[in-house]
Each structure stands twice: as structure tokens, then as C-alpha cells.
Amino acid sequence: MEVTGSTYFGDYVHGRIEGKGRYTLPTETKYNGTMKDGMFHGKGTLYFPNRSKYEGIWDCGISKEGKYTFADGLEFKDKKWHYCDGYDRRFYTEICSGLKPAGISQLTNLDPPRTIPQGCYDCGDGFYNPNTRVVIDYKLRFLRNAGMCFIHLEVLCNI
């Protein structure tokens, strides 16, 4: 645990992580559920820092079936997905709460939208700063150095 930066609170069998527990990864993603031989096994839920979650059935660390729910409550469906398609482009919050009055735009599914630091870009798990080429998380903590994909994006988009 010390090597990976993870933490675990729960059951052990013969000194191994096994049974019910809470496993927290260094990214602040949390798993609540059952473990076997140090791996997710049985029923469990992954809670992501952006408040989305994945509830699933695991077999030796591999998800066999499950359901992903976005932070706003929208459940992902791999078949017949009709959200934000060519026929209905409303955000899920607009579907649930109605459209805003004319002249008040909703630019993201978050209402109110996330505040993006000046000169940065939202990249899904944090903000990318093209000057420093660093991605910081939504709590403004270092997440990672940007790789070549961001540099190519800058060239393509003339950022």
C-alpha cells in the first residue's frame, strides 16, 4: 500500500486483503465492496472523484457486469443510447429540470458549470495549462505532465 499510495480498511484472511472493505487509490477513486486475494471480487462500487460511480460484479479484479452512473444521475446504456444525439441535444440536467429561459445558455452538463482557470482547458479529469503543459485536478492539485497528445492538440487547434 505504501508503494502505490493506496489505503485499505477492511477484512484480511491470512494477512491478505480479503472480505468486505474500502480501497482508496491515490487518484481518490474509492472501491467499496468485497475483495479476494487483494483484488476486487464479488459485488462492489467504484466511486470516482467527479462523483460518478460504477456498480459491478467483479471476478479476480475484472468487471464481469455493471452499471455506470454519471455524477448528475444519468445511467449509461450501451444499447439504445438516446442521450445528446442528433434528435435531442439537451443535457441530462435540462431533461430533468427543463430548459433555461431564452438568453441563458447552459454550456455543460454541470449546472452551474465548472470554473476553468484563465488560459486552461477542461480535459475531463482536470485542467490542462498549455503554458506549463501540466494537468491539474479539479481541486487544483498536480495530476500529471501533459504528453505528446496535448502538444498535437495544441498544433491542431492552434492553441
PDB file of C-alpha atoms in Angstrom:
ATOM      1  CA  MET A   1       0.000   0.000   0.000  1.00  0.00           C
ATOM      2  CA  GLU A   2       2.770   2.436   0.875  1.00  0.00           C
ATOM      3  CA  VAL A   3       4.436   1.882  -2.501  1.00  0.00           C
ATOM      4  CA  THR A   4       1.268   2.606  -4.505  1.00  0.00           C
ATOM      5  CA  GLY A   5      -0.142   5.325  -2.235  1.00  0.00           C
ATOM      6  CA  SER A   6      -3.369   3.363  -1.747  1.00  0.00           C
ATOM      7  CA  THR A   7      -5.195   2.710   1.514  1.00  0.00           C
ATOM      8  CA  TYR A   8      -7.383  -0.174   2.627  1.00  0.00           C
ATOM      9  CA  PHE A   9      -9.732  -0.583   5.574  1.00  0.00           C
ATOM     10  CA  GLY A  10     -11.446  -3.908   5.899  1.00  0.00           C
ATOM     11  CA  ASP A  11     -11.115  -7.634   6.342  1.00  0.00           C
ATOM     12  CA  TYR A  12      -7.973  -9.728   5.985  1.00  0.00           C
ATOM     13  CA  VAL A  13      -7.579 -13.509   5.704  1.00  0.00           C
ATOM     14  CA  HIS A  14      -4.131 -14.958   6.423  1.00  0.00           C
ATOM     15  CA  GLY A  15      -2.624 -11.480   6.092  1.00  0.00           C
ATOM     16  CA  ARG A  16      -4.137 -10.937   2.628  1.00  0.00           C
ATOM     17  CA  ILE A  17      -6.821  -8.413   1.680  1.00  0.00           C
ATOM     18  CA  GLU A  18      -9.999 -10.492   1.568  1.00  0.00           C
ATOM     19  CA  GLY A  19     -13.638  -9.931   2.509  1.00  0.00           C
ATOM     20  CA  LYS A  20     -15.504  -6.626   2.766  1.00  0.00           C
ATOM     21  CA  GLY A  21     -13.531  -3.433   2.664  1.00  0.00           C
ATOM     22  CA  ARG A  22     -12.851   0.064   1.344  1.00  0.00           C
ATOM     23  CA  TYR A  23      -9.894   0.513  -1.006  1.00  0.00           C
ATOM     24  CA  THR A  24      -8.809   4.040  -1.938  1.00  0.00           C
ATOM     25  CA  LEU A  25      -6.462   4.625  -4.876  1.00  0.00           C
ATOM     26  CA  PRO A  26      -4.036   7.573  -4.999  1.00  0.00           C
ATOM     27  CA  THR A  27      -6.356   9.235  -7.551  1.00  0.00           C
ATOM     28  CA  GLU A  28      -9.045   9.369  -4.801  1.00  0.00           C
ATOM     29  CA  THR A  29     -11.133   6.761  -6.645  1.00  0.00           C
ATOM     30  CA  LYS A  30     -12.699   4.594  -3.950  1.00  0.00           C
ATOM     31  CA  TYR A  31     -13.881   0.986  -4.095  1.00  0.00           C
ATOM     32  CA  ASN A  32     -16.403  -0.296  -1.555  1.00  0.00           C
ATOM     33  CA  GLY A  33     -17.147  -3.986  -1.767  1.00  0.00           C
ATOM     34  CA  THR A  34     -15.718  -7.437  -1.460  1.00  0.00           C
ATOM     35  CA  MET A  35     -12.135  -8.431  -2.150  1.00  0.00           C
ATOM     36  CA  LYS A  36     -10.382 -11.751  -2.697  1.00  0.00           C
ATOM     37  CA  ASP A  37      -6.625 -12.201  -2.617  1.00  0.00           C
ATOM     38  CA  GLY A  38      -6.123  -8.430  -2.890  1.00  0.00           C
ATOM     39  CA  MET A  39      -8.403  -7.989  -5.926  1.00  0.00           C
ATOM     40  CA  PHE A  40     -11.939  -6.681  -6.434  1.00  0.00           C
ATOM     41  CA  HIS A  41     -14.122  -9.776  -6.304  1.00  0.00           C
ATOM     42  CA  GLY A  42     -17.900 -10.069  -5.971  1.00  0.00           C
ATOM     43  CA  LYS A  43     -20.178  -7.040  -5.585  1.00  0.00           C
ATOM     44  CA  GLY A  44     -18.574  -3.644  -5.355  1.00  0.00           C
ATOM     45  CA  THR A  45     -18.842   0.001  -6.324  1.00  0.00           C
ATOM     46  CA  LEU A  46     -16.149   2.318  -7.645  1.00  0.00           C
ATOM     47  CA  TYR A  47     -16.722   5.955  -6.674  1.00  0.00           C
ATOM     48  CA  PHE A  48     -14.832   8.443  -8.844  1.00  0.00           C
ATOM     49  CA  PRO A  49     -13.655  11.908  -7.714  1.00  0.00           C
ATOM     50  CA  ASN A  50     -16.043  13.570 -10.185  1.00  0.00           C
ATOM     51  CA  ARG A  51     -18.963  11.967  -8.224  1.00  0.00           C
ATOM     52  CA  SER A  52     -19.753   9.348 -10.890  1.00  0.00           C
ATOM     53  CA  LYS A  53     -19.810   5.668  -9.948  1.00  0.00           C
ATOM     54  CA  TYR A  54     -19.581   2.174 -11.366  1.00  0.00           C
ATOM     55  CA  GLU A  55     -21.508  -0.598  -9.596  1.00  0.00           C
ATOM     56  CA  GLY A  56     -20.455  -4.040 -10.683  1.00  0.00           C
ATOM     57  CA  ILE A  57     -19.775  -7.697 -10.186  1.00  0.00           C
ATOM     58  CA  TRP A  58     -16.056  -8.451 -10.221  1.00  0.00           C
ATOM     59  CA  ASP A  59     -14.147 -11.696 -10.776  1.00  0.00           C
ATOM     60  CA  CYS A  60     -10.496 -11.628  -9.709  1.00  0.00           C
ATOM     61  CA  GLY A  61     -10.159  -7.911 -10.472  1.00  0.00           C
ATOM     62  CA  ILE A  62     -12.095  -7.961 -13.763  1.00  0.00           C
ATOM     63  CA  SER A  63     -15.562  -6.432 -14.051  1.00  0.00           C
ATOM     64  CA  LYS A  64     -17.978  -9.007 -15.457  1.00  0.00           C
ATOM     65  CA  GLU A  65     -21.090  -6.829 -15.458  1.00  0.00           C
ATOM     66  CA  GLY A  66     -22.030  -3.446 -14.129  1.00  0.00           C
ATOM     67  CA  LYS A  67     -23.675  -0.085 -14.458  1.00  0.00           C
ATOM     68  CA  TYR A  68     -22.003   3.325 -14.819  1.00  0.00           C
ATOM     69  CA  THR A  69     -23.849   6.345 -13.430  1.00  0.00           C
ATOM     70  CA  PHE A  70     -22.665   9.866 -14.223  1.00  0.00           C
ATOM     71  CA  ALA A  71     -22.367  12.462 -11.450  1.00  0.00           C
ATOM     72  CA  ASP A  72     -25.698  14.007 -12.421  1.00  0.00           C
ATOM     73  CA  GLY A  73     -27.557  10.687 -12.085  1.00  0.00           C
ATOM     74  CA  LEU A  74     -27.687   9.741 -15.777  1.00  0.00           C
ATOM     75  CA  GLU A  75     -27.162   5.988 -16.225  1.00  0.00           C
ATOM     76  CA  PHE A  76     -25.086   4.882 -19.210  1.00  0.00           C
ATOM     77  CA  LYS A  77     -26.727   2.391 -21.563  1.00  0.00           C
ATOM     78  CA  ASP A  78     -24.596   0.594 -24.119  1.00  0.00           C
ATOM     79  CA  LYS A  79     -27.642  -0.173 -26.290  1.00  0.00           C
ATOM     80  CA  LYS A  80     -30.293   2.288 -27.465  1.00  0.00           C
ATOM     81  CA  TRP A  81     -28.388   5.274 -26.054  1.00  0.00           C
ATOM     82  CA  HIS A  82     -30.552   8.283 -26.900  1.00  0.00           C
ATOM     83  CA  TYR A  83     -28.836  10.899 -24.810  1.00  0.00           C
ATOM     84  CA  CYS A  84     -27.499  14.015 -26.532  1.00  0.00           C
ATOM     85  CA  ASP A  85     -27.943  12.554 -30.018  1.00  0.00           C
ATOM     86  CA  GLY A  86     -28.876  14.269 -33.277  1.00  0.00           C
ATOM     87  CA  TYR A  87     -32.559  14.398 -32.314  1.00  0.00           C
ATOM     88  CA  ASP A  88     -32.311  15.710 -28.763  1.00  0.00           C
ATOM     89  CA  ARG A  89     -29.238  17.667 -27.746  1.00  0.00           C
ATOM     90  CA  ARG A  90     -30.376  18.675 -24.274  1.00  0.00           C
ATOM     91  CA  PHE A  91     -28.104  17.958 -21.330  1.00  0.00           C
ATOM     92  CA  TYR A  92     -29.387  15.493 -18.757  1.00  0.00           C
ATOM     93  CA  THR A  93     -29.914  18.301 -16.234  1.00  0.00           C
ATOM     94  CA  GLU A  94     -32.094  20.055 -18.847  1.00  0.00           C
ATOM     95  CA  ILE A  95     -34.071  16.869 -19.452  1.00  0.00           C
ATOM     96  CA  CYS A  96     -34.702  16.570 -15.695  1.00  0.00           C
ATOM     97  CA  SER A  97     -35.212  20.256 -14.848  1.00  0.00           C
ATOM     98  CA  GLY A  98     -36.246  21.837 -18.127  1.00  0.00           C
ATOM     99  CA  LEU A  99     -34.551  24.328 -20.405  1.00  0.00           C
ATOM    100  CA  LYS A 100     -33.221  27.654 -19.167  1.00  0.00           C
ATOM    101  CA  PRO A 101     -35.045  30.844 -20.242  1.00  0.00           C
ATOM    102  CA  ALA A 102     -34.056  32.361 -23.589  1.00  0.00           C
ATOM    103  CA  GLY A 103     -30.680  34.075 -23.431  1.00  0.00           C
ATOM    104  CA  ILE A 104     -29.354  31.936 -20.567  1.00  0.00           C
ATOM    105  CA  SER A 105     -27.206  29.210 -22.090  1.00  0.00           C
ATOM    106  CA  GLN A 106     -26.122  26.015 -20.419  1.00  0.00           C
ATOM    107  CA  LEU A 107     -22.730  25.176 -21.923  1.00  0.00           C
ATOM    108  CA  THR A 108     -22.008  21.980 -19.975  1.00  0.00           C
ATOM    109  CA  ASN A 109     -23.976  19.295 -18.169  1.00  0.00           C
ATOM    110  CA  LEU A 110     -22.875  20.796 -14.847  1.00  0.00           C
ATOM    111  CA  ASP A 111     -25.188  23.494 -13.580  1.00  0.00           C
ATOM    112  CA  PRO A 112     -23.637  25.806 -12.602  1.00  0.00           C
ATOM    113  CA  PRO A 113     -20.712  24.986 -14.904  1.00  0.00           C
ATOM    114  CA  ARG A 114     -17.227  24.335 -13.515  1.00  0.00           C
ATOM    115  CA  THR A 115     -14.978  27.420 -13.371  1.00  0.00           C
ATOM    116  CA  ILE A 116     -11.991  26.889 -15.658  1.00  0.00           C
ATOM    117  CA  PRO A 117      -8.783  28.743 -14.706  1.00  0.00           C
ATOM    118  CA  GLN A 118      -7.769  31.508 -17.144  1.00  0.00           C
ATOM    119  CA  GLY A 119      -5.946  30.128 -20.194  1.00  0.00           C
ATOM    120  CA  CYS A 120      -6.663  26.471 -19.276  1.00  0.00           C
ATOM    121  CA  TYR A 121      -8.835  23.798 -20.861  1.00  0.00           C
ATOM    122  CA  ASP A 122     -11.080  21.203 -19.204  1.00  0.00           C
ATOM    123  CA  CYS A 123      -9.781  17.766 -20.234  1.00  0.00           C
ATOM    124  CA  GLY A 124     -12.229  15.510 -18.377  1.00  0.00           C
ATOM    125  CA  ASP A 125     -10.240  14.722 -15.256  1.00  0.00           C
ATOM    126  CA  GLY A 126      -8.734  18.142 -14.648  1.00  0.00           C
ATOM    127  CA  PHE A 127      -7.488  21.314 -16.319  1.00  0.00           C
ATOM    128  CA  TYR A 128      -4.720  21.475 -18.908  1.00  0.00           C
ATOM    129  CA  ASN A 129      -2.458  24.537 -18.866  1.00  0.00           C
ATOM    130  CA  PRO A 130      -0.754  24.944 -22.277  1.00  0.00           C
ATOM    131  CA  ASN A 131       1.895  27.296 -20.825  1.00  0.00           C
ATOM    132  CA  THR A 132       3.159  24.819 -18.231  1.00  0.00           C
ATOM    133  CA  ARG A 133       1.993  21.673 -20.106  1.00  0.00           C
ATOM    134  CA  VAL A 134       0.661  20.331 -16.807  1.00  0.00           C
ATOM    135  CA  VAL A 135      -2.750  18.875 -15.951  1.00  0.00           C
ATOM    136  CA  ILE A 136      -4.128  19.755 -12.528  1.00  0.00           C
ATOM    137  CA  ASP A 137      -7.184  18.088 -10.990  1.00  0.00           C
ATOM    138  CA  TYR A 138     -10.402  19.943 -10.177  1.00  0.00           C
ATOM    139  CA  LYS A 139      -9.069  20.765  -6.699  1.00  0.00           C
ATOM    140  CA  LEU A 140      -6.092  22.458  -8.427  1.00  0.00           C
ATOM    141  CA  ARG A 141      -3.559  19.795  -7.377  1.00  0.00           C
ATOM    142  CA  PHE A 142      -0.908  18.400  -9.743  1.00  0.00           C
ATOM    143  CA  LEU A 143      -2.247  15.439 -11.717  1.00  0.00           C
ATOM    144  CA  ARG A 144       0.328  14.802 -14.453  1.00  0.00           C
ATOM    145  CA  ASN A 145       2.642  16.294 -17.028  1.00  0.00           C
ATOM    146  CA  ALA A 146       0.960  16.503 -20.406  1.00  0.00           C
ATOM    147  CA  GLY A 147       2.094  14.019 -23.028  1.00  0.00           C
ATOM    148  CA  MET A 148       2.528  14.385 -26.762  1.00  0.00           C
ATOM    149  CA  CYS A 149      -1.238  14.103 -27.361  1.00  0.00           C
ATOM    150  CA  PHE A 150      -1.754  17.548 -25.782  1.00  0.00           C
ATOM    151  CA  ILE A 151       1.089  19.029 -27.831  1.00  0.00           C
ATOM    152  CA  HIS A 152      -0.515  17.670 -31.027  1.00  0.00           C
ATOM    153  CA  LEU A 153      -3.890  19.020 -29.871  1.00  0.00           C
ATOM    154  CA  GLU A 154      -2.333  22.470 -29.451  1.00  0.00           C
ATOM    155  CA  VAL A 155      -0.983  22.360 -33.009  1.00  0.00           C
ATOM    156  CA  LEU A 156      -4.249  21.056 -34.495  1.00  0.00           C
ATOM    157  CA  CYS A 157      -6.394  23.563 -32.633  1.00  0.00           C
ATOM    158  CA  ASN A 158      -3.910  26.452 -32.901  1.00  0.00           C
ATOM    159  CA  ILE A 159      -3.971  26.846 -29.123  1.00  0.00           C
TER     160      ILE A 159
END
